[in-house]
Short mmCIF file of C-alpha atoms in Angstrom, two decimals:
data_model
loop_
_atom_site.label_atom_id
_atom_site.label_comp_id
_atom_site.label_asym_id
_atom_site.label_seq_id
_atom_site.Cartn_x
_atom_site.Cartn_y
_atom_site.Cartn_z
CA UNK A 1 21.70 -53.41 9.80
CA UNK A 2 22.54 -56.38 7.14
CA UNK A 3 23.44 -54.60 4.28
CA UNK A 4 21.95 -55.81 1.10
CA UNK A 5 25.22 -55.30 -0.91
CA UNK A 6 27.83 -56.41 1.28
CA UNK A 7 30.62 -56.22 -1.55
CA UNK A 8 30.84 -53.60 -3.99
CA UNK A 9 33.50 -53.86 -6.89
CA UNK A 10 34.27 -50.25 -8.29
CA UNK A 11 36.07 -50.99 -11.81
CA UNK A 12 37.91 -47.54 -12.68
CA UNK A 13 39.66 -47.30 -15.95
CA UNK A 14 40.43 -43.57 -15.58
CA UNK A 15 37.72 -42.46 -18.32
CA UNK A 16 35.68 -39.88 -18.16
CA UNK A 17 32.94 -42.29 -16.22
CA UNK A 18 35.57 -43.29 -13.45
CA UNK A 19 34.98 -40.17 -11.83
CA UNK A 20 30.73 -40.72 -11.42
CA UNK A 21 31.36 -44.66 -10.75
CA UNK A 22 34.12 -43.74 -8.05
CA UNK A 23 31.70 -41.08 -6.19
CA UNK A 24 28.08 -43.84 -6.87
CA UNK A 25 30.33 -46.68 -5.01
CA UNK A 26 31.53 -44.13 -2.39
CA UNK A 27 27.50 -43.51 -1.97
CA UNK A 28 26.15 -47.25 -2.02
CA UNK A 29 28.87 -47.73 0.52
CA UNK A 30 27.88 -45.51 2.87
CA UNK A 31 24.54 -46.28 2.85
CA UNK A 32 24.22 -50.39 2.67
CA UNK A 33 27.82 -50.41 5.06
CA UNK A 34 29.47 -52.31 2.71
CA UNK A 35 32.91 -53.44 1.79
CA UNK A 36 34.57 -51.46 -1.06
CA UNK A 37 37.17 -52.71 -3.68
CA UNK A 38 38.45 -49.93 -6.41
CA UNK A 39 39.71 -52.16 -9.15
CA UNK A 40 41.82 -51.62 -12.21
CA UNK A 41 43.25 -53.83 -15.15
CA UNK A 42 46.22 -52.99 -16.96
CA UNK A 43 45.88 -53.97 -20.63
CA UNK A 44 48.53 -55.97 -22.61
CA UNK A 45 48.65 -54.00 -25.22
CA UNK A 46 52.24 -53.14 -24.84
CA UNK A 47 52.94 -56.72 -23.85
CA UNK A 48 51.33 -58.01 -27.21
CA UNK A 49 53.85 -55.39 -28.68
CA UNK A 50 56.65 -58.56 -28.18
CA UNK A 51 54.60 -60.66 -30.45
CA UNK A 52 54.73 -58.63 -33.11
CA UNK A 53 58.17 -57.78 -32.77
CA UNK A 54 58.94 -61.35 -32.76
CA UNK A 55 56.75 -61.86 -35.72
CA UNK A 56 58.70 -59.73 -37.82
CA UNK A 57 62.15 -60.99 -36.52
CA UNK A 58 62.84 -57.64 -34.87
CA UNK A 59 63.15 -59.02 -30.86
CA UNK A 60 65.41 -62.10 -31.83
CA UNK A 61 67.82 -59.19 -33.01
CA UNK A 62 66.83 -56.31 -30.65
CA UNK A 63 66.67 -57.63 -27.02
CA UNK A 64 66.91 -53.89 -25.71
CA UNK A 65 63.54 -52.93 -27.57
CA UNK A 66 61.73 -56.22 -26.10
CA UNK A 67 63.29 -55.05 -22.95
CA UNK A 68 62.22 -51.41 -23.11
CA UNK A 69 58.29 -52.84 -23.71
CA UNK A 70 58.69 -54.85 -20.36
CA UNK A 71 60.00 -51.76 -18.70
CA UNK A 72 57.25 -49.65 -20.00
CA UNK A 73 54.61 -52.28 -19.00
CA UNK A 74 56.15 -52.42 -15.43
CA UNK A 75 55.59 -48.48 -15.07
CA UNK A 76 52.07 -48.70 -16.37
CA UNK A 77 51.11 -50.79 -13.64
CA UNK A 78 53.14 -49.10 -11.17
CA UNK A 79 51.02 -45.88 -11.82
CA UNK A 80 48.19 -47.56 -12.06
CA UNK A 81 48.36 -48.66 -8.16
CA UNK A 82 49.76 -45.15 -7.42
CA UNK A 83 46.51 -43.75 -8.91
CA UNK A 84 44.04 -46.21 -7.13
CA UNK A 85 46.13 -45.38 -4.02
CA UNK A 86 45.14 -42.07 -4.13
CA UNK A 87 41.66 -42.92 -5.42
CA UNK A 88 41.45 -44.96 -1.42
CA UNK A 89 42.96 -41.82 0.08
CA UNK A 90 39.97 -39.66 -1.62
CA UNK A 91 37.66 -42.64 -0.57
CA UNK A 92 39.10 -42.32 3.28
CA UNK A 93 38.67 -39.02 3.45
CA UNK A 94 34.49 -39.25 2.74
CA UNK A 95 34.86 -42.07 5.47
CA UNK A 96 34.98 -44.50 3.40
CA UNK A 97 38.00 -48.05 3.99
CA UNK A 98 38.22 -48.80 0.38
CA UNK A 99 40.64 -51.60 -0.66
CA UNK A 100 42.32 -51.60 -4.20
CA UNK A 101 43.50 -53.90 -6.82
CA UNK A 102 45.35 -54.02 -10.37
CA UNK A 103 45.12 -57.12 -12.41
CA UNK A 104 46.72 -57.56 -16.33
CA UNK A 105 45.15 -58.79 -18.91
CA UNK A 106 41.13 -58.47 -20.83
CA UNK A 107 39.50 -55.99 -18.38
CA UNK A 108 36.09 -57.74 -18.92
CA UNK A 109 37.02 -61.05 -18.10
CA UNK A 110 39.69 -60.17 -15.06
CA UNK A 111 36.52 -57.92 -13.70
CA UNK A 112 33.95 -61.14 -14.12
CA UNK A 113 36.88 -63.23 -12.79
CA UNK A 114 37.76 -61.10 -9.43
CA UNK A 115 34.51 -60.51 -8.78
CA UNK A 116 33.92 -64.33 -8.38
CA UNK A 117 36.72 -64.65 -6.46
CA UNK A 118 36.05 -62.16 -4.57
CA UNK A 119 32.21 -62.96 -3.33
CA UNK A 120 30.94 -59.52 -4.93
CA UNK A 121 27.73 -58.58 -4.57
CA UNK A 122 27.32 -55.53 -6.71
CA UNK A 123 29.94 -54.52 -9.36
CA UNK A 124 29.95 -50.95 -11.25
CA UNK A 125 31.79 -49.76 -14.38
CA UNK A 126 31.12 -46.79 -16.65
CA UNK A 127 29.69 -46.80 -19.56
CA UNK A 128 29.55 -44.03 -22.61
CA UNK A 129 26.94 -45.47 -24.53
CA UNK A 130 23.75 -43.69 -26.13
CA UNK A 131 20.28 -45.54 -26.72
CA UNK A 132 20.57 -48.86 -29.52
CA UNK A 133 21.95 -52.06 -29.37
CA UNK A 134 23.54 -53.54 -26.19
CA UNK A 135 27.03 -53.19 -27.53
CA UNK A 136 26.05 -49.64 -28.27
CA UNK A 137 25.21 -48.95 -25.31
CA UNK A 138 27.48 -50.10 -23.30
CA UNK A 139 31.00 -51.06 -24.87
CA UNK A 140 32.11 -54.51 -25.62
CA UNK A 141 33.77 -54.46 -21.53
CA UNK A 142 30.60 -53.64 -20.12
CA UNK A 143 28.31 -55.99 -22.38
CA UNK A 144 30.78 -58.52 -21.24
CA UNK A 145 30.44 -58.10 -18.30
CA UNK A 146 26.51 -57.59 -17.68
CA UNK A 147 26.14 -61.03 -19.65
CA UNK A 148 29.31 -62.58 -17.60
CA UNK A 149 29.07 -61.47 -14.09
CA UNK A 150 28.02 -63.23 -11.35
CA UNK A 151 26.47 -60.47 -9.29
CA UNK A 152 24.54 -57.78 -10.32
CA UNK A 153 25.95 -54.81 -12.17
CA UNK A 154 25.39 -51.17 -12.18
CA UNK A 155 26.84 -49.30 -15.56
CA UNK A 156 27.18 -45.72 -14.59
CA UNK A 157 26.88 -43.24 -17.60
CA UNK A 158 29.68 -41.14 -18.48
CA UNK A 159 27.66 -37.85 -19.05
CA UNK A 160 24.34 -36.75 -17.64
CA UNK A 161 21.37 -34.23 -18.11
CA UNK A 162 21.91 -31.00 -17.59
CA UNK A 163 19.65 -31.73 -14.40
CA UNK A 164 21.69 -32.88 -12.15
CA UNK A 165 20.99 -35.76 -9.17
CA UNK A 166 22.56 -35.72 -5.90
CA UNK A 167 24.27 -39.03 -4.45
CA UNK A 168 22.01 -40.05 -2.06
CA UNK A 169 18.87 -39.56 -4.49
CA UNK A 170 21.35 -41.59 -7.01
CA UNK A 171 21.70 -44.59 -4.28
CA UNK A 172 18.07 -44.41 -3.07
CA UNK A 173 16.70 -44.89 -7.00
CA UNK A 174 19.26 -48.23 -7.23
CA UNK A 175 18.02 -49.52 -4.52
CA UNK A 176 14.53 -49.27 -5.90
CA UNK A 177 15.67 -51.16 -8.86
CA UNK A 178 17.28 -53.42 -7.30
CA UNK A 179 14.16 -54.43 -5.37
CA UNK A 180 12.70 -55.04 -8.78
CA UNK A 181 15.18 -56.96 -10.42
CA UNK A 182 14.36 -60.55 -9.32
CA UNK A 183 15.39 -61.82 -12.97
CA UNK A 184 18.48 -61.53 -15.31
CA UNK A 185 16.92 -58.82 -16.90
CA UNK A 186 17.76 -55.08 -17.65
CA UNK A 187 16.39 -52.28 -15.79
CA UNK A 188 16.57 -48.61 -17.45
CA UNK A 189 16.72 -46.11 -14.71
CA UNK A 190 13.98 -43.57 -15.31
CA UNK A 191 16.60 -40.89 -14.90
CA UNK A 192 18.72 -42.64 -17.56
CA UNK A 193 22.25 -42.62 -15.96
CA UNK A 194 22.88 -46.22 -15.17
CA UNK A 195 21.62 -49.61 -16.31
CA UNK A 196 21.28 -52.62 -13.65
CA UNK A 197 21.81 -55.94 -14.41
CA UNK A 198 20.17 -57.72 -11.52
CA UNK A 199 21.94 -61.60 -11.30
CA UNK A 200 20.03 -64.70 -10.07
#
């Protein structure tokens, strides 16, 4: 069987969508036999810390704070691979070889830029958006990304309807849009959990 989405790209930021994108890649996986890659990007938000220090004069004098922010940068992405370790373990165990990755720096554009790299075929992120504009919708990473990526995307929705969908019914409906999608368009899932962004 040649799977339609070879390469899936599983962006988890440990929100409260990581969970439902983690368990929709496990499912696509399964069922188009594809390659899976759990990604996650460390911000710099403690890195751009040093600027401001340095701004206000306080690293030139302070080496030990400027040091401390590097050391605290260092652990975040230390447990950031420890987590996406285990998130492969959890991904073994439902029989699933997932690889993982942790890249610094804008989580939209890192995402966009990996996936590239990386020949990806279908990438999915969470989303926490209600009905409105795109950014409203979807968050300024995941608008970025839909308009940025060169594969398709799936945003998975943070909360559902009280009626609830199992996995395989999930992967069976994305597939359907998927089929659909032959333009850089939107597709609405009539269940209203994820948005596709089908790519040229």
């Amino acid at each position: 069987m040649n799977p339609r989405f070879k390469r899936i790209l599983a962006a988890l930021d440990r929100s409260p969508a990581s969970a439902r994108v983690f368990q929709q890649a496990l499912a696509l996986a399964q069922q188009h036999y594809s390659q899976l890659m759990l990604i996650h990007c460390v911000g710099l938000r403690t890195l751009e810390n040093w600027g401001t220090y340095l701004d206000a004069g306080v690293g030139l004098a302070s080496p030990s704070r400027l040091q401390r922010l590097q050391e605290l940068h260092l652990d975040e992405v230390n447990t950031a691979w420890q987590w996406l370790y285990d998130q492969a373990l959890l991904a073994q165990a439902e029989g699933v070889a997932a690889e993982i990755t942790c890249v610094t720096g804008d989580a939209s554009s890192q995402i966009c830029r990996f996936a590239r790299d990386w020949d990806t075929d279908l990438i999915l992120l969470g989303h926490n958006g209600k009905p409105g504009l795109k950014q409203h919708i979807f968050g300024s990473t995941t608008t970025h990304v839909v308009l940025h990526a060169p594969c398709s995307v799936m945003a998975v929705q943070a909360s559902v309807d009280a009626q609830s969908w199992n996995s395989h019914q999930e992967a069976q409906t994305v597939s359907q849009v998927c089929d659909t999608a032959r333009d850089k368009r939107l597709v609405r899932s009539t269940w209203n959990y994820a948005v596709l962004w089908a790519g040229s």
